[in-house]
PDB file of C-alpha atoms in Angstrom:
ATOM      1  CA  UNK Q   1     -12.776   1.165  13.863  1.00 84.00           C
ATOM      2  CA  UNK Q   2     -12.342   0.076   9.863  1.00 92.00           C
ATOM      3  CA  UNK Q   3      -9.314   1.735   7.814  1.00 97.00           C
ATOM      4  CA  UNK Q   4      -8.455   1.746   4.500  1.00 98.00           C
ATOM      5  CA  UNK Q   5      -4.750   1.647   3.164  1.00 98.00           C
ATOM      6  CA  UNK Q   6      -4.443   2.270  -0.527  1.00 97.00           C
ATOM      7  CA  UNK Q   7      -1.752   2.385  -2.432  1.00 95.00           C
ATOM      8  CA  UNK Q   8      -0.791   1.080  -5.569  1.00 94.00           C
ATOM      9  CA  UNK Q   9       1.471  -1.707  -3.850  1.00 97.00           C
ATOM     10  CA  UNK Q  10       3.732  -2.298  -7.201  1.00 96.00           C
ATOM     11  CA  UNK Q  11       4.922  -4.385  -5.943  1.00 96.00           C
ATOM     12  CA  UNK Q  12       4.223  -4.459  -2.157  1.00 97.00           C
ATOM     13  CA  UNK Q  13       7.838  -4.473   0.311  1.00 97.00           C
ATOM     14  CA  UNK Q  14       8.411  -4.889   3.122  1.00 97.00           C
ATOM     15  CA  UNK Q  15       7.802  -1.087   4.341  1.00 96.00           C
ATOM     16  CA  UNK Q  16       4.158  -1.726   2.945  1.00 97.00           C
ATOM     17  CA  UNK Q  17       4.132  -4.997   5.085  1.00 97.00           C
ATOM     18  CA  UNK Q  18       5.090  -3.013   8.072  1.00 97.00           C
ATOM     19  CA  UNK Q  19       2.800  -0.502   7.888  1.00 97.00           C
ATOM     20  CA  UNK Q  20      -0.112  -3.342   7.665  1.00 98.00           C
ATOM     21  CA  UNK Q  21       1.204  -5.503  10.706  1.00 97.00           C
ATOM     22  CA  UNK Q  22       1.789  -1.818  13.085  1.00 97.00           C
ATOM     23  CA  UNK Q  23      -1.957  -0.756  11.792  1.00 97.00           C
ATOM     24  CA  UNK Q  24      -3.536  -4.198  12.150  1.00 97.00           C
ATOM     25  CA  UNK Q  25      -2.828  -3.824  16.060  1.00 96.00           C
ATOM     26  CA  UNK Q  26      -4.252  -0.204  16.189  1.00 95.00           C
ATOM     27  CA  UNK Q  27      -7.537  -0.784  14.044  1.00 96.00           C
ATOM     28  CA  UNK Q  28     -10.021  -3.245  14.215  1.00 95.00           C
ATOM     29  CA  UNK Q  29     -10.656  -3.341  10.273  1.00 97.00           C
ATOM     30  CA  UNK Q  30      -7.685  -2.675   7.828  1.00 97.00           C
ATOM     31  CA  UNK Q  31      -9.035  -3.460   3.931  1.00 98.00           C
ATOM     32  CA  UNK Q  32      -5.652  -2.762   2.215  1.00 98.00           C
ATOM     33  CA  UNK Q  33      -6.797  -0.955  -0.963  1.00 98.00           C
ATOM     34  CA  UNK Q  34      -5.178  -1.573  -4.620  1.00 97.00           C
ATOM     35  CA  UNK Q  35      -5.417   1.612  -6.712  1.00 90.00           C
ATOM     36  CA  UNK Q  36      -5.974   0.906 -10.353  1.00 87.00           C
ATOM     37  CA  UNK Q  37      -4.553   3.383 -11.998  1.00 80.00           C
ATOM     38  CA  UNK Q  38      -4.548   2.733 -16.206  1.00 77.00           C
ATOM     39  CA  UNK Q  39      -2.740   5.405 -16.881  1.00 76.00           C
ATOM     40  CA  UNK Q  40       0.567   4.504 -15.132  1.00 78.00           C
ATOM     41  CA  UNK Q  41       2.902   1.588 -16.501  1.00 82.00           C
ATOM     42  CA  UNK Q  42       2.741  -1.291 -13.678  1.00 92.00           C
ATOM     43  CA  UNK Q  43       4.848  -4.742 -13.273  1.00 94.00           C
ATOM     44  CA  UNK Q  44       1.612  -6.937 -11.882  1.00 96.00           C
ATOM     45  CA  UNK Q  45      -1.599  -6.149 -12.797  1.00 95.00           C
ATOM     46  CA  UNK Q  46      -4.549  -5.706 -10.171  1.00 95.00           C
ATOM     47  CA  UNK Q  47      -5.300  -8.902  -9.604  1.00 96.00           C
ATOM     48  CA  UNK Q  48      -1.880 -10.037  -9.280  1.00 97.00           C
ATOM     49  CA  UNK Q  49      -1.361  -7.411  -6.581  1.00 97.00           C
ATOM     50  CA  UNK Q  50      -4.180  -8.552  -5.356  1.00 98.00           C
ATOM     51  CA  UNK Q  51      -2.970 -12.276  -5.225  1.00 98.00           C
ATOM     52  CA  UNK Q  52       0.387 -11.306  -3.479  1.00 98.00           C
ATOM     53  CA  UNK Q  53      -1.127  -8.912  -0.551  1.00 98.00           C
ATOM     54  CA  UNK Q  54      -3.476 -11.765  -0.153  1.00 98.00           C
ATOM     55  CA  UNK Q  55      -1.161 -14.198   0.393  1.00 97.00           C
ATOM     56  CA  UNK Q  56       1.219 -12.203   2.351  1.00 97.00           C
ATOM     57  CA  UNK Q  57      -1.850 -10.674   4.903  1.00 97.00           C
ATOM     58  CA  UNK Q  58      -3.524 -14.359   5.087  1.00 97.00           C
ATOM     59  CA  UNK Q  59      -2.113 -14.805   8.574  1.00 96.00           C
ATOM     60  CA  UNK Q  60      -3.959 -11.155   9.646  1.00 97.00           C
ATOM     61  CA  UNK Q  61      -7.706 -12.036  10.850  1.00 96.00           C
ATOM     62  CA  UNK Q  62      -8.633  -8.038  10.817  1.00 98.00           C
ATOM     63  CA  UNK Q  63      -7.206  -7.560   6.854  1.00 98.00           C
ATOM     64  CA  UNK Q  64      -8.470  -7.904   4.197  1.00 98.00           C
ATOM     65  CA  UNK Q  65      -7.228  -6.965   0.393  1.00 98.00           C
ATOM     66  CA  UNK Q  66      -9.493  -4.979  -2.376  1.00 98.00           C
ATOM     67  CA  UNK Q  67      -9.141  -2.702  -5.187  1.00 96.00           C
ATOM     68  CA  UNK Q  68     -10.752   0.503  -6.423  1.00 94.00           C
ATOM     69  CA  UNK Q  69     -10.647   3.080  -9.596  1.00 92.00           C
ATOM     70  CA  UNK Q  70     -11.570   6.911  -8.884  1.00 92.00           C
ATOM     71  CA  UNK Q  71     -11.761   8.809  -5.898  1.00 94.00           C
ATOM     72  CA  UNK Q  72     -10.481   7.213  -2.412  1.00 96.00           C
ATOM     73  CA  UNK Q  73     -13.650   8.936  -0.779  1.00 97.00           C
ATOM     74  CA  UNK Q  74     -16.070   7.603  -3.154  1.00 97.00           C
ATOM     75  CA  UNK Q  75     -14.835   4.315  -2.151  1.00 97.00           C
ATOM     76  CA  UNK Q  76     -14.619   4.733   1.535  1.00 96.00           C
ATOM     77  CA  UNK Q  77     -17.909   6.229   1.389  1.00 96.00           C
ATOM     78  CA  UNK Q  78     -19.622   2.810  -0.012  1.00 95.00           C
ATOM     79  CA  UNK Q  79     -18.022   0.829   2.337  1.00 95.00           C
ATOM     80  CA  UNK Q  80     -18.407   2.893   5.735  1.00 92.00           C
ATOM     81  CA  UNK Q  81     -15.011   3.327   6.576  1.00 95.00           C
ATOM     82  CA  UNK Q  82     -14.192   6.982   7.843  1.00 96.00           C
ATOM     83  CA  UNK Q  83      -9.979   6.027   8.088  1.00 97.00           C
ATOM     84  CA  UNK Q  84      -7.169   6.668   5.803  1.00 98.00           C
ATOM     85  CA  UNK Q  85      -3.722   5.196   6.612  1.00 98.00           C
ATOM     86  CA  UNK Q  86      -0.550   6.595   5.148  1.00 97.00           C
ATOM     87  CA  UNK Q  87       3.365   5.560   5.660  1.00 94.00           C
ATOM     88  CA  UNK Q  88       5.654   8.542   5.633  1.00 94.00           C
ATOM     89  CA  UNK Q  89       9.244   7.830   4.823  1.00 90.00           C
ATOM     90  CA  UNK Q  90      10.816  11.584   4.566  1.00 83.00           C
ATOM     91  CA  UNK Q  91       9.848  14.843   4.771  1.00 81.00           C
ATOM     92  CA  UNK Q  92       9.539  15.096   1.049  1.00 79.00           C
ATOM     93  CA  UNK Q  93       6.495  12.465   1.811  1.00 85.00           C
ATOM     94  CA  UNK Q  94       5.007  14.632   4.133  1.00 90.00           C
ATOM     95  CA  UNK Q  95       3.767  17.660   1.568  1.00 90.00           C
ATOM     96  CA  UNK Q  96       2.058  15.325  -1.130  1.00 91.00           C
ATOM     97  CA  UNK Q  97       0.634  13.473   1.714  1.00 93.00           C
ATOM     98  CA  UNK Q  98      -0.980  16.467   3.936  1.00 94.00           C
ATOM     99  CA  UNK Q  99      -2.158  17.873   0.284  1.00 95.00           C
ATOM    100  CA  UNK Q 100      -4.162  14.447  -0.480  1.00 95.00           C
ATOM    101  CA  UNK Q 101      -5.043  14.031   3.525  1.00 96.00           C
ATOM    102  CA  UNK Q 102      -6.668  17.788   3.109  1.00 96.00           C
ATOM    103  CA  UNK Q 103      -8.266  16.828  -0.216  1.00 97.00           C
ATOM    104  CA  UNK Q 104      -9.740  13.976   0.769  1.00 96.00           C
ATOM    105  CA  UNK Q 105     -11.336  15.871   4.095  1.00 96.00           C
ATOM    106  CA  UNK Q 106     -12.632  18.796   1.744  1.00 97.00           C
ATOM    107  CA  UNK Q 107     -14.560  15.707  -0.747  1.00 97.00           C
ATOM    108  CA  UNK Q 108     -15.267  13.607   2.659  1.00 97.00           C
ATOM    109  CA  UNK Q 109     -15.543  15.566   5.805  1.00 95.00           C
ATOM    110  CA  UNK Q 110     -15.643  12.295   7.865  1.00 96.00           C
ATOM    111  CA  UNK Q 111     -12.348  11.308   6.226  1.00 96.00           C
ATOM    112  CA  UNK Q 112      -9.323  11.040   9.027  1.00 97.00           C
ATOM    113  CA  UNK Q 113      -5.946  10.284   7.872  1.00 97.00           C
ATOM    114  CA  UNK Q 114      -3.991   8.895  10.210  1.00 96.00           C
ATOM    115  CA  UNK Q 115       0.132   9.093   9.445  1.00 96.00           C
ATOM    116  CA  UNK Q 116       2.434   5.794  10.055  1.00 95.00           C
ATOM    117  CA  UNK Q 117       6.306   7.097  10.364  1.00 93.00           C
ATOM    118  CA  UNK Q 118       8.220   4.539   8.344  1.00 92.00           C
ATOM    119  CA  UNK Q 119      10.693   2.292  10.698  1.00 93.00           C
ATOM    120  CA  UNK Q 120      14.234   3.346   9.949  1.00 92.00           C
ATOM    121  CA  UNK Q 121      15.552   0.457   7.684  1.00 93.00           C
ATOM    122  CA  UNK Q 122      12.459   1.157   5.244  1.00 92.00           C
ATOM    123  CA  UNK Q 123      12.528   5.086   4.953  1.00 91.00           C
ATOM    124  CA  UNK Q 124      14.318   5.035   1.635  1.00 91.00           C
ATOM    125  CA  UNK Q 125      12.459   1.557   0.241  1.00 93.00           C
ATOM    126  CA  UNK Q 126      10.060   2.342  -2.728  1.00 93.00           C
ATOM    127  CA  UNK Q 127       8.670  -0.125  -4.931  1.00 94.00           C
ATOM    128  CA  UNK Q 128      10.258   1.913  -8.012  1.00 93.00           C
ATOM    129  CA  UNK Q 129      13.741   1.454  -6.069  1.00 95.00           C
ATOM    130  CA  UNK Q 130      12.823  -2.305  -5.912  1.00 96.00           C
ATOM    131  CA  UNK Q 131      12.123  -2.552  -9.519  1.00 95.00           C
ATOM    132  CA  UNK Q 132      15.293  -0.554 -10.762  1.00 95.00           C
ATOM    133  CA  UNK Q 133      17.362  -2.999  -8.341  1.00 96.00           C
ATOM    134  CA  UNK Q 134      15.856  -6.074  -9.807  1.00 96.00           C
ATOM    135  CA  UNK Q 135      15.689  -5.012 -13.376  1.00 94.00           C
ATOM    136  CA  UNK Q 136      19.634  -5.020 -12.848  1.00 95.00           C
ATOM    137  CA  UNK Q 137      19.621  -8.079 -10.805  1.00 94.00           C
ATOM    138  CA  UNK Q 138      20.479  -6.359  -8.142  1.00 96.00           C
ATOM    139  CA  UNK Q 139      19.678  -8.546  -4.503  1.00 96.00           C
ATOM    140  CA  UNK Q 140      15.999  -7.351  -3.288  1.00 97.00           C
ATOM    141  CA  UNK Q 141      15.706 -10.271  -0.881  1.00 94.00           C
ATOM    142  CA  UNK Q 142      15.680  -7.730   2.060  1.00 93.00           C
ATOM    143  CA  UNK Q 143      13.136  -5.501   0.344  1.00 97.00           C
ATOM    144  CA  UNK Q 144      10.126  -7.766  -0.035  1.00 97.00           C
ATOM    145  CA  UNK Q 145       8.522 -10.579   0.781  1.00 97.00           C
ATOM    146  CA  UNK Q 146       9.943 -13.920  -0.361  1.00 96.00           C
ATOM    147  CA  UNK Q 147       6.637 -14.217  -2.416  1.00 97.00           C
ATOM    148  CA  UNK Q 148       7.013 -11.385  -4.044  1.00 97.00           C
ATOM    149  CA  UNK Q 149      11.112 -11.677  -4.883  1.00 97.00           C
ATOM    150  CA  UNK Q 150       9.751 -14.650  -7.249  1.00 97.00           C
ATOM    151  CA  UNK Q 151       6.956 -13.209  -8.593  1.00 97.00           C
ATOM    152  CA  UNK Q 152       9.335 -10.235  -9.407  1.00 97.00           C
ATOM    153  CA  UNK Q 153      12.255 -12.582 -10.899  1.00 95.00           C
ATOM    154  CA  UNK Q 154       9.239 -14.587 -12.992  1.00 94.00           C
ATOM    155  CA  UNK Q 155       8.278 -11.275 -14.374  1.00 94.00           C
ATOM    156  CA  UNK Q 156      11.587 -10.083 -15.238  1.00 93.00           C
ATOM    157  CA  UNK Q 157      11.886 -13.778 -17.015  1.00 89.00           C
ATOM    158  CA  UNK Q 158       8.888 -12.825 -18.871  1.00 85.00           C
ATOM    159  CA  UNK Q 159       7.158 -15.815 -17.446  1.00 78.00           C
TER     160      UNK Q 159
END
């Protein structure tokens, strides 16, 4: 059974990274899915979110990393995949979440979307907390990935 996870993964931490490892042993196909959205301010670009998930999924032999513009549906449609994963963190999560879930069933009747409860120690990570922290230097080394602390810090350099 193939899945898709999008999600605009800037940048990805480690409750994304947890969702991917619990939903690579429940699927046989996850393609993590990179939303390129133009109209929203991001710290990496698409390929660079692209670069990190690659490198931090290598190790996963069902996952693989893309990206898409438009409709989730359109996309899932092209590529035969019939799956949507989602992470909840908090209620508040919940009512955008069933909205887009219904949304996406009304466009794509074949579309499932299947909810992932987020593990305790991530239900209050977001990758705009993680930016505020490290725009004030705050420690994110529990948040994400080593990979992606540096490539955060070399940003924040302006390297």
């Amino acid at each position: 059974m193939k899945a898709v996870y999008p999600g605009t993964f800037d940048p990805v931490t480690n409750g994304h990274l947890d969702i991917i490892k619990r939903s690579s042993k429940k699927f046989d196909k996850i393609t993590v899915l990179v939303l390129n959205n133009p109209s929203k301010n991001h710290m990496f670009t698409v390929e660079e979110r692209i670069k990190l998930l690659k490198e931090i999924t290598k190790n996963f032999e069902n996952v693989e990393v893309d990206s898409f513009t438009g409709l989730l549906v359109d996309y899932m449609k092209q590529n035969e995949s019939k799956l949507i994963i989602r992470g909840l963190r908090a209620v508040s999560d919940f009512e955008y979440e069933m909205q887009m879930a219904l949304m996406n069933n009304s466009l794509y009747d074949e579309a499932e979307t299947f909810f992932l409860i987020a593990r305790d120690k991530y239900s209050y990570l977001s990758s705009s907390i993680v930016k505020e922290v490290a725009s004030f230097n705050g420690d994110i080394s529990g948040l994400v990935p080593n990979i992606v602390e540096l490539a955060i810090k070399s940003k924040l350099r302006g390297e």
